[in-house]
Structures are given as structure tokens and as C-alpha cells.
Amino acid sequence: MSDITRTSRRDLLKLAAIGAAGAALPMPFITRARADNKRIAMVVKNLGNSYFDACANGAKQAAAEVGGFEIIYTAPTKATAEDQIAIIDSLIAQKVDGIIVSANDANALVPVGKKAASRGIKVISFDSAIAKDGRIMHLNASSTPLIGAKQVQMIAKTLKGEGEVAILSAASTMTNQNSWIAAMKEEWKKPEYAKMPLVATVYGDDQDDKSYREMQALVKAHPNLKGVISPTTIGIRSGAKAIIDGGLIGKVFITGLGLPSEMKDAVLKGACDSFAIWNPVEYGYSSTQILINILNGADASAGKTVKMGKKGETTIGDDGEAAMGEPFEFNKSNVEEFAKIF
Ligand code: RAM
């Protein structure tokens, strides 16, 4: 993993048009339906999260490319499993053909996933997995060890390997953040991080106000805090704001997973040295391509290879999970260019 390669830079820029076209749509949305269209619902963690809006634009692009499919993009206002279950129940009643979910809780969504399957609805997860029994397969954005290690490496580079670090995560039930934190802790065992202890892990529940307050509380509780890793686009943007508002630039640095469009100011002002993310438009596109192929008869069981349209193909592991690609790193040199895209 490194900076953007020529080809992927071209791909990212190509997808800019998709993002721009989708931006005019109200969120959530339903694309224009034809009676004979198959219906795919993308159910994400919460509304008001630009990361998922970008994923939904990718889903729309995949549906338009293949033809004959419509996208229903929906989510609860707050990122809770209960509200997602209610939404999925109603989609089952509406007899949609397929559902793509980013789960607020891996286990809590299994029964409703099974219920959908028993009615012939194809369910896959992306971003934050439903546990194995509740979906056909799960598409990770990238390899979990890689995403975890990358975030520890970024803060270590900023702090030159020295100083207290905390994690500002999303909700404690979210599969993706939990597995990235586990992967960070693996990386952290290496001797080069001996002078960079992890002092706390706190949860902002993917809400801006809670994440902001948790960041303020971290700084207060740990006067020697130098760095924060936030593996969520909501956490990193709110944490960066708390650094800027609190006059903490140069004292505390934040890194993690963010959107260039939301992190540009923080990077230019010096609250964040570097951060990473994959292209969420491509991620929504790839997940939707996979579900469309499943609806058209593709076998997505362990060991099989499934197609992701223009993004190529991916092979499903024994755990029923596959990965799309690699994250990119953003910093002062490229954040402005990519802020125009996602
Ligand atoms: C937030 C959500 C999402 C995660 C990104 C990185 O938008 O928590 O699930 O993948 O951050």
C-alpha cells in the first residue's frame, strides 16, 4: 500500500463523475423504478454519513451499468441495530430481491438476515459484516490486518514513534471498527511502538456530537495525549474539529479513516498529518455488482470467485469474506485533488 498509482488515480478520477451525478439526489433515495426491474436495497449504518452516500452513488452506477435493477438507499437516523432490523423487516414485506447491509451489530442482524433468505431474498454485507449465518458473503473494503497496521504506522510516523495515543472509534458493536482495532493492537505489539502506548479506547457511536465530546474528554483525561486514531469517517472529522476548536493544533494529532472532502481543512491546518481510505464510490459499486451477479445466478460460496464489474473479481475465503482492494493514503500533497471526488 502506498500512494496512489497511475491506474488507480485514473480510476478514482473516472469515478468523480459518478459522485458528482449522484450528489444531486436527495439522500436517502430510490432510483426511478420500472415494473419489471429487480430491486436492491442498500441498508447502511446511518443517514447523514457522506461515506455511505458515496457508496450509494457507486451502487446506482452499477445498477445503471447493468440495467434492469433499481437501488433503494436507506438507513436509520441513528446507527442502531434495532432500527436497521425494522428497516430490513419492511424491505422483506416489500419483497425486494436483494439487500446489501453495513451492519450496526454483527449478531443482532442474523435472525432478520435469515428471515430474508427464507423468503428468497439474497442478502450480502459490506463495510461492517453481519455474522456468517445471516448473509451469503461479506465484502471487506480491504484486508483487515492491512487497514489496522496502516493506521498505527501513520500515527507513529507523525509522532516519530513517541507519545500517548488513544483510539476514538464508532460504536462498540460495529464489526468493522472492532476488527480494525484488533488488527491495530497486533501491529502495536512490535518493538518500534514501545514508546507509543495506547492509553484509551472510546466510542463516539458514529455521531458527530458524541465523537466531538469524546475527543474533548480524551484530551482532558490524558494531559500527555499526543495522538488519536479514529477508524471512522465521522470520528476523525469530529475529532479533528475538536482539535482545531480547542487550540490543540501541534499538540494533538489525529489520523485514521477519513474522506478527503471532510479532512481537507484539518490536513491544511495541521490537525491531521495523514489519513487513509479506499474509494467509497467504488466500494458501493463493487458490492452491488456482486449482488447483481448473485441475483443472476452466480455462486458466492467460500472458495468461489465473483465478478465486480469494472473492478475485476475477488475470491471468497473460507470465512465467506472477500476484499475489494487497497486503501490509499492522503496528506497535504493530494488531499485537495481528491476532496473534489469523495
Ligand atoms: C464510517 C463508518 C463506516 C466505516 C468508515 C471508515 O463512515 O463507520 O462503517 O467504514 O467510517
Short mmCIF file of C-alpha atoms and ligand atoms in Angstrom, two decimals:
data_model
loop_
_atom_site.label_atom_id
_atom_site.label_comp_id
_atom_site.label_asym_id
_atom_site.label_seq_id
_atom_site.Cartn_x
_atom_site.Cartn_y
_atom_site.Cartn_z
CA MET A 1 0.00 0.00 0.00
CA SER A 2 1.33 3.35 -0.87
CA ASP A 3 0.35 6.50 -2.57
CA ILE A 4 -1.98 6.33 -5.49
CA THR A 5 -0.69 4.51 -8.53
CA ARG A 6 -1.25 5.78 -12.04
CA THR A 7 -4.05 3.37 -12.87
CA SER A 8 -5.93 3.72 -9.64
CA ARG A 9 -5.61 7.51 -9.81
CA ARG A 10 -7.24 7.35 -13.25
CA ASP A 11 -9.99 5.07 -11.86
CA LEU A 12 -10.60 7.40 -8.96
CA LEU A 13 -10.89 10.38 -11.25
CA LYS A 14 -13.23 8.47 -13.59
CA LEU A 15 -15.49 7.83 -10.64
CA ALA A 16 -15.60 11.53 -9.88
CA ALA A 17 -18.31 11.90 -12.47
CA ILE A 18 -20.41 9.33 -10.68
CA GLY A 19 -20.05 11.13 -7.38
CA ALA A 20 -20.97 14.43 -8.96
CA ALA A 21 -24.01 12.99 -10.75
CA GLY A 22 -25.27 11.38 -7.57
CA ALA A 23 -24.79 14.47 -5.48
CA ALA A 24 -28.00 15.96 -6.87
CA LEU A 25 -30.08 13.11 -5.46
CA PRO A 26 -31.73 13.54 -2.08
CA MET A 27 -30.41 11.09 0.49
CA PRO A 28 -31.87 8.51 1.04
CA PHE A 29 -33.14 7.79 -2.46
CA ILE A 30 -34.92 5.30 -4.69
CA THR A 31 -33.85 5.26 -8.32
CA ARG A 32 -36.67 5.51 -10.87
CA ALA A 33 -38.48 2.18 -10.99
CA ARG A 34 -39.81 0.18 -13.91
CA ALA A 35 -42.33 -2.54 -13.16
CA ASP A 36 -40.02 -5.31 -14.38
CA ASN A 37 -36.90 -4.02 -12.60
CA LYS A 38 -35.37 -6.08 -9.81
CA ARG A 39 -34.97 -4.12 -6.58
CA ILE A 40 -31.81 -3.97 -4.49
CA ALA A 41 -31.81 -2.21 -1.13
CA MET A 42 -28.61 -0.80 0.30
CA VAL A 43 -29.10 -0.52 4.07
CA VAL A 44 -26.27 1.38 5.73
CA LYS A 45 -25.36 2.27 9.32
CA ASN A 46 -26.86 5.75 9.46
CA LEU A 47 -28.09 8.70 7.43
CA GLY A 48 -26.06 11.88 7.17
CA ASN A 49 -22.85 9.93 6.61
CA SER A 50 -21.19 11.13 3.40
CA TYR A 51 -19.13 7.96 3.25
CA PHE A 52 -22.32 5.91 2.71
CA ASP A 53 -23.79 8.50 0.35
CA ALA A 54 -20.71 7.91 -1.81
CA CYS A 55 -21.21 4.11 -1.54
CA ALA A 56 -24.83 4.57 -2.65
CA ASN A 57 -23.70 6.58 -5.66
CA GLY A 58 -21.49 3.64 -6.61
CA ALA A 59 -24.46 1.28 -6.20
CA LYS A 60 -26.51 3.46 -8.52
CA GLN A 61 -23.71 3.45 -11.06
CA ALA A 62 -23.51 -0.38 -11.00
CA ALA A 63 -27.29 -0.69 -11.45
CA ALA A 64 -27.28 1.77 -14.36
CA GLU A 65 -24.39 -0.03 -15.99
CA VAL A 66 -26.04 -3.46 -15.89
CA GLY A 67 -29.64 -2.33 -16.46
CA GLY A 68 -32.84 -3.83 -15.09
CA PHE A 69 -32.08 -3.07 -11.43
CA GLU A 70 -33.16 -0.27 -9.16
CA ILE A 71 -31.49 0.88 -5.94
CA ILE A 72 -33.27 1.75 -2.71
CA TYR A 73 -30.80 3.55 -0.45
CA THR A 74 -31.88 3.70 3.17
CA ALA A 75 -30.68 3.75 6.80
CA PRO A 76 -31.76 4.69 10.29
CA THR A 77 -31.10 8.19 11.59
CA LYS A 78 -29.00 6.82 14.42
CA ALA A 79 -26.66 3.88 13.93
CA THR A 80 -28.54 1.21 15.90
CA ALA A 81 -29.21 -2.45 15.12
CA GLU A 82 -32.87 -2.24 16.24
CA ASP A 83 -33.66 0.43 13.66
CA GLN A 84 -31.83 -1.49 10.94
CA ILE A 85 -33.86 -4.60 11.77
CA ALA A 86 -37.10 -2.63 11.43
CA ILE A 87 -35.98 -1.30 8.05
CA ILE A 88 -34.99 -4.76 6.80
CA ASP A 89 -38.30 -6.21 8.02
CA SER A 90 -40.14 -3.64 5.98
CA LEU A 91 -37.98 -4.38 2.91
CA ILE A 92 -38.84 -8.08 3.32
CA ALA A 93 -42.53 -7.13 3.38
CA GLN A 94 -41.97 -5.10 0.19
CA LYS A 95 -40.44 -8.23 -1.39
CA VAL A 96 -37.23 -6.63 -2.60
CA ASP A 97 -34.94 -9.01 -4.50
CA GLY A 98 -31.65 -8.35 -2.70
CA ILE A 99 -30.22 -6.46 0.26
CA ILE A 100 -26.71 -5.11 0.86
CA VAL A 101 -26.12 -4.25 4.52
CA SER A 102 -23.46 -2.48 6.56
CA ALA A 103 -24.36 -3.85 9.99
CA ASN A 104 -24.51 -1.91 13.23
CA ASP A 105 -24.24 -5.21 15.10
CA ALA A 106 -22.95 -8.46 13.56
CA ASN A 107 -25.04 -10.89 15.61
CA ALA A 108 -28.22 -8.90 16.17
CA LEU A 109 -28.87 -8.84 12.41
CA VAL A 110 -28.53 -12.60 11.87
CA PRO A 111 -32.21 -13.51 12.51
CA VAL A 112 -33.55 -10.86 10.11
CA GLY A 113 -30.92 -11.90 7.54
CA LYS A 114 -32.13 -15.49 7.85
CA LYS A 115 -35.74 -14.37 7.57
CA ALA A 116 -34.95 -12.55 4.32
CA ALA A 117 -33.13 -15.63 2.98
CA SER A 118 -36.11 -17.86 3.81
CA ARG A 119 -38.24 -15.58 1.59
CA GLY A 120 -35.79 -15.94 -1.29
CA ILE A 121 -34.17 -12.53 -0.79
CA LYS A 122 -30.40 -12.52 -1.37
CA VAL A 123 -28.52 -10.78 1.44
CA ILE A 124 -24.86 -9.80 1.43
CA SER A 125 -22.98 -7.45 3.75
CA PHE A 126 -20.30 -4.88 3.01
CA ASP A 127 -18.30 -2.48 5.19
CA SER A 128 -19.47 -3.86 8.56
CA ALA A 129 -20.27 -7.57 8.39
CA ILE A 130 -23.33 -9.49 9.50
CA ALA A 131 -22.14 -12.72 11.18
CA LYS A 132 -21.77 -15.66 8.82
CA ASP A 133 -25.22 -17.23 9.23
CA GLY A 134 -27.08 -14.04 8.36
CA ARG A 135 -25.72 -13.39 4.85
CA ILE A 136 -24.37 -15.12 1.75
CA MET A 137 -21.00 -13.36 1.76
CA HIS A 138 -19.27 -10.21 3.04
CA LEU A 139 -17.14 -7.82 1.00
CA ASN A 140 -14.42 -6.08 3.02
CA ALA A 141 -13.02 -2.85 1.62
CA SER A 142 -9.51 -4.18 2.03
CA SER A 143 -7.56 -6.67 4.13
CA THR A 144 -8.27 -6.12 7.83
CA PRO A 145 -4.64 -6.56 9.02
CA LEU A 146 -3.55 -4.02 6.40
CA ILE A 147 -6.12 -1.38 7.45
CA GLY A 148 -5.26 -1.86 11.13
CA ALA A 149 -1.50 -1.72 10.68
CA LYS A 150 -1.68 1.27 8.34
CA GLN A 151 -3.37 3.45 10.97
CA VAL A 152 -0.78 2.65 13.65
CA GLN A 153 2.00 3.31 11.13
CA MET A 154 0.54 6.70 10.20
CA ILE A 155 0.36 7.99 13.78
CA ALA A 156 3.82 6.55 14.55
CA LYS A 157 5.21 8.49 11.59
CA THR A 158 3.59 11.72 12.75
CA LEU A 159 4.74 11.31 16.37
CA LYS A 160 8.15 9.87 15.42
CA GLY A 161 7.23 6.82 17.47
CA GLU A 162 6.81 8.61 20.80
CA GLY A 163 3.83 9.68 22.87
CA GLU A 164 0.49 8.56 24.25
CA VAL A 165 -2.14 7.52 21.73
CA ALA A 166 -5.88 6.83 22.07
CA ILE A 167 -8.49 5.35 19.77
CA LEU A 168 -11.74 7.20 19.02
CA SER A 169 -13.98 4.59 17.43
CA ALA A 170 -17.59 4.31 16.22
CA ALA A 171 -19.96 2.03 18.22
CA SER A 172 -18.59 -0.84 20.28
CA THR A 173 -20.88 -3.29 18.41
CA MET A 174 -19.62 -2.46 14.92
CA THR A 175 -17.82 -5.35 13.24
CA ASN A 176 -15.54 -3.36 11.00
CA GLN A 177 -14.18 -0.95 13.63
CA ASN A 178 -13.73 -3.80 16.12
CA SER A 179 -11.73 -5.91 13.71
CA TRP A 180 -9.57 -2.93 12.70
CA ILE A 181 -8.87 -2.16 16.37
CA ALA A 182 -7.88 -5.81 16.92
CA ALA A 183 -5.54 -5.52 13.91
CA MET A 184 -4.08 -2.24 15.29
CA LYS A 185 -3.30 -3.99 18.57
CA GLU A 186 -1.45 -6.72 16.68
CA GLU A 187 0.70 -4.13 14.93
CA TRP A 188 1.21 -2.29 18.24
CA LYS A 189 2.99 -5.35 19.68
CA LYS A 190 6.05 -4.58 17.54
CA PRO A 191 9.06 -3.17 19.44
CA GLU A 192 9.15 0.04 17.39
CA TYR A 193 5.98 1.19 19.18
CA ALA A 194 7.34 0.65 22.72
CA LYS A 195 7.37 4.42 23.39
CA MET A 196 3.93 4.97 21.93
CA PRO A 197 1.44 3.41 24.39
CA LEU A 198 -2.28 3.04 23.71
CA VAL A 199 -3.90 4.74 26.72
CA ALA A 200 -7.64 4.57 25.98
CA THR A 201 -10.32 3.46 23.53
CA VAL A 202 -13.54 5.47 23.45
CA TYR A 203 -16.69 5.35 21.31
CA GLY A 204 -18.49 8.21 19.55
CA ASP A 205 -21.18 5.92 18.04
CA ASP A 206 -20.69 7.49 14.60
CA GLN A 207 -22.46 10.62 15.81
CA ASP A 208 -20.70 13.95 15.34
CA ASP A 209 -21.65 15.49 18.68
CA LYS A 210 -20.77 12.41 20.75
CA SER A 211 -17.48 11.89 18.88
CA TYR A 212 -16.58 15.57 19.44
CA ARG A 213 -17.29 15.32 23.17
CA GLU A 214 -15.37 12.04 23.49
CA MET A 215 -12.39 13.71 21.85
CA GLN A 216 -12.56 16.64 24.28
CA ALA A 217 -12.85 14.20 27.20
CA LEU A 218 -9.81 12.22 25.98
CA VAL A 219 -7.63 15.33 25.92
CA LYS A 220 -8.80 16.30 29.41
CA ALA A 221 -8.30 12.82 30.90
CA HIS A 222 -4.87 12.34 29.31
CA PRO A 223 -2.84 15.57 29.52
CA ASN A 224 0.08 13.91 27.73
CA LEU A 225 -2.00 12.64 24.84
CA LYS A 226 -0.21 13.19 21.52
CA GLY A 227 -2.15 11.17 19.01
CA VAL A 228 -5.60 9.79 18.25
CA ILE A 229 -6.52 7.11 15.74
CA SER A 230 -10.12 7.28 14.56
CA PRO A 231 -11.10 4.39 12.26
CA THR A 232 -14.35 6.06 11.22
CA THR A 233 -15.06 8.98 8.90
CA ILE A 234 -17.44 10.52 11.46
CA GLY A 235 -14.99 10.11 14.35
CA ILE A 236 -12.00 11.54 12.50
CA ARG A 237 -13.88 14.59 11.19
CA SER A 238 -15.36 15.39 14.63
CA GLY A 239 -12.09 14.66 16.43
CA ALA A 240 -10.22 16.97 14.04
CA LYS A 241 -12.78 19.70 14.69
CA ALA A 242 -12.28 19.34 18.45
CA ILE A 243 -8.51 19.71 17.94
CA ILE A 244 -8.97 22.87 15.85
CA ASP A 245 -11.65 24.42 18.10
CA GLY A 246 -9.66 23.57 21.24
CA GLY A 247 -6.48 25.28 20.02
CA LEU A 248 -4.68 21.92 20.10
CA ILE A 249 -3.01 22.03 16.68
CA GLY A 250 0.58 20.88 17.04
CA LYS A 251 -0.15 19.32 20.45
CA VAL A 252 -2.52 16.51 19.46
CA PHE A 253 -2.70 14.90 16.03
CA ILE A 254 -5.46 12.75 14.59
CA THR A 255 -5.26 10.06 11.93
CA GLY A 256 -7.45 7.15 10.83
CA LEU A 257 -10.01 6.63 8.08
CA GLY A 258 -11.48 9.79 6.61
CA LEU A 259 -12.86 11.35 3.47
CA PRO A 260 -10.58 13.84 1.68
CA SER A 261 -13.58 16.17 1.25
CA GLU A 262 -14.14 16.23 5.02
CA MET A 263 -10.48 16.18 6.11
CA LYS A 264 -9.02 18.77 3.74
CA ASP A 265 -9.17 21.64 6.23
CA ALA A 266 -7.78 19.56 9.09
CA VAL A 267 -4.84 18.49 6.95
CA LEU A 268 -4.13 22.00 5.66
CA LYS A 269 -4.39 23.43 9.19
CA GLY A 270 -2.12 20.74 10.66
CA ALA A 271 -4.55 18.85 12.93
CA CYS A 272 -4.02 15.77 10.77
CA ASP A 273 -0.79 14.81 9.06
CA SER A 274 -2.12 11.90 7.03
CA PHE A 275 -5.12 9.58 6.89
CA ALA A 276 -6.32 6.73 4.69
CA ILE A 277 -9.43 5.41 2.97
CA TRP A 278 -10.47 3.36 -0.03
CA ASN A 279 -12.79 4.84 -2.65
CA PRO A 280 -16.32 4.51 -1.20
CA VAL A 281 -17.91 5.04 -4.63
CA GLU A 282 -16.00 2.04 -5.93
CA TYR A 283 -16.89 0.09 -2.81
CA GLY A 284 -20.64 0.56 -3.26
CA TYR A 285 -20.22 -0.18 -6.96
CA SER A 286 -18.32 -3.44 -6.34
CA SER A 287 -20.74 -4.67 -3.66
CA THR A 288 -23.71 -4.01 -5.94
CA GLN A 289 -22.06 -5.74 -8.89
CA ILE A 290 -21.56 -8.82 -6.70
CA LEU A 291 -25.19 -8.83 -5.55
CA ILE A 292 -26.42 -8.38 -9.12
CA ASN A 293 -24.32 -11.37 -10.18
CA ILE A 294 -25.74 -13.41 -7.29
CA LEU A 295 -29.27 -12.44 -8.38
CA ASN A 296 -28.31 -13.58 -11.87
CA GLY A 297 -27.25 -16.98 -10.54
CA ALA A 298 -23.58 -16.60 -9.54
CA ASP A 299 -22.32 -18.87 -6.75
CA ALA A 300 -20.79 -16.74 -3.96
CA SER A 301 -19.89 -19.51 -1.53
CA ALA A 302 -16.46 -19.97 0.08
CA GLY A 303 -13.70 -20.60 -2.42
CA LYS A 304 -15.61 -19.13 -5.39
CA THR A 305 -14.57 -16.09 -7.40
CA VAL A 306 -17.16 -13.39 -8.01
CA LYS A 307 -17.13 -10.54 -10.53
CA MET A 308 -17.23 -6.85 -9.55
CA GLY A 309 -17.82 -5.27 -12.98
CA LYS A 310 -15.07 -2.77 -13.90
CA LYS A 311 -13.32 -3.51 -10.59
CA GLY A 312 -12.39 -7.04 -11.69
CA GLU A 313 -13.05 -10.04 -9.48
CA THR A 314 -12.45 -11.24 -5.94
CA THR A 315 -12.19 -14.66 -4.34
CA ILE A 316 -14.22 -15.56 -1.30
CA GLY A 317 -12.29 -17.06 1.62
CA ASP A 318 -13.31 -19.90 3.94
CA ASP A 319 -14.95 -17.39 6.27
CA GLY A 320 -17.28 -16.22 3.49
CA GLU A 321 -15.41 -12.91 3.19
CA ALA A 322 -13.63 -11.25 0.27
CA ALA A 323 -11.78 -7.94 -0.17
CA MET A 324 -12.10 -5.22 -2.81
CA GLY A 325 -8.67 -3.58 -2.95
CA GLU A 326 -6.23 -1.42 -1.03
CA PRO A 327 -6.64 1.80 0.91
CA PHE A 328 -4.91 4.98 -0.22
CA GLU A 329 -3.03 7.44 1.93
CA PHE A 330 -3.87 11.14 1.80
CA ASN A 331 -1.81 14.09 3.01
CA LYS A 332 -1.04 17.70 2.06
CA SER A 333 0.20 16.62 -1.35
CA ASN A 334 -3.05 15.10 -2.62
CA VAL A 335 -5.94 15.88 -0.26
CA GLU A 336 -7.22 18.88 -2.25
CA GLU A 337 -7.35 16.97 -5.52
CA PHE A 338 -9.31 14.09 -4.01
CA ALA A 339 -11.57 16.30 -1.90
CA LYS A 340 -13.32 17.07 -5.20
CA ILE A 341 -14.18 13.39 -5.61
CA PHE A 342 -15.20 11.93 -2.24
C1 RAM B 1 -17.70 5.49 8.88
C2 RAM B 1 -18.47 4.24 9.14
C3 RAM B 1 -18.10 3.14 8.15
C4 RAM B 1 -16.61 3.00 8.01
C5 RAM B 1 -15.99 4.31 7.63
C6 RAM B 1 -14.49 4.22 7.51
O1 RAM B 1 -18.27 6.18 7.81
O2 RAM B 1 -18.25 3.80 10.45
O3 RAM B 1 -18.67 1.92 8.57
O4 RAM B 1 -16.25 2.01 7.08
O5 RAM B 1 -16.33 5.25 8.63
#
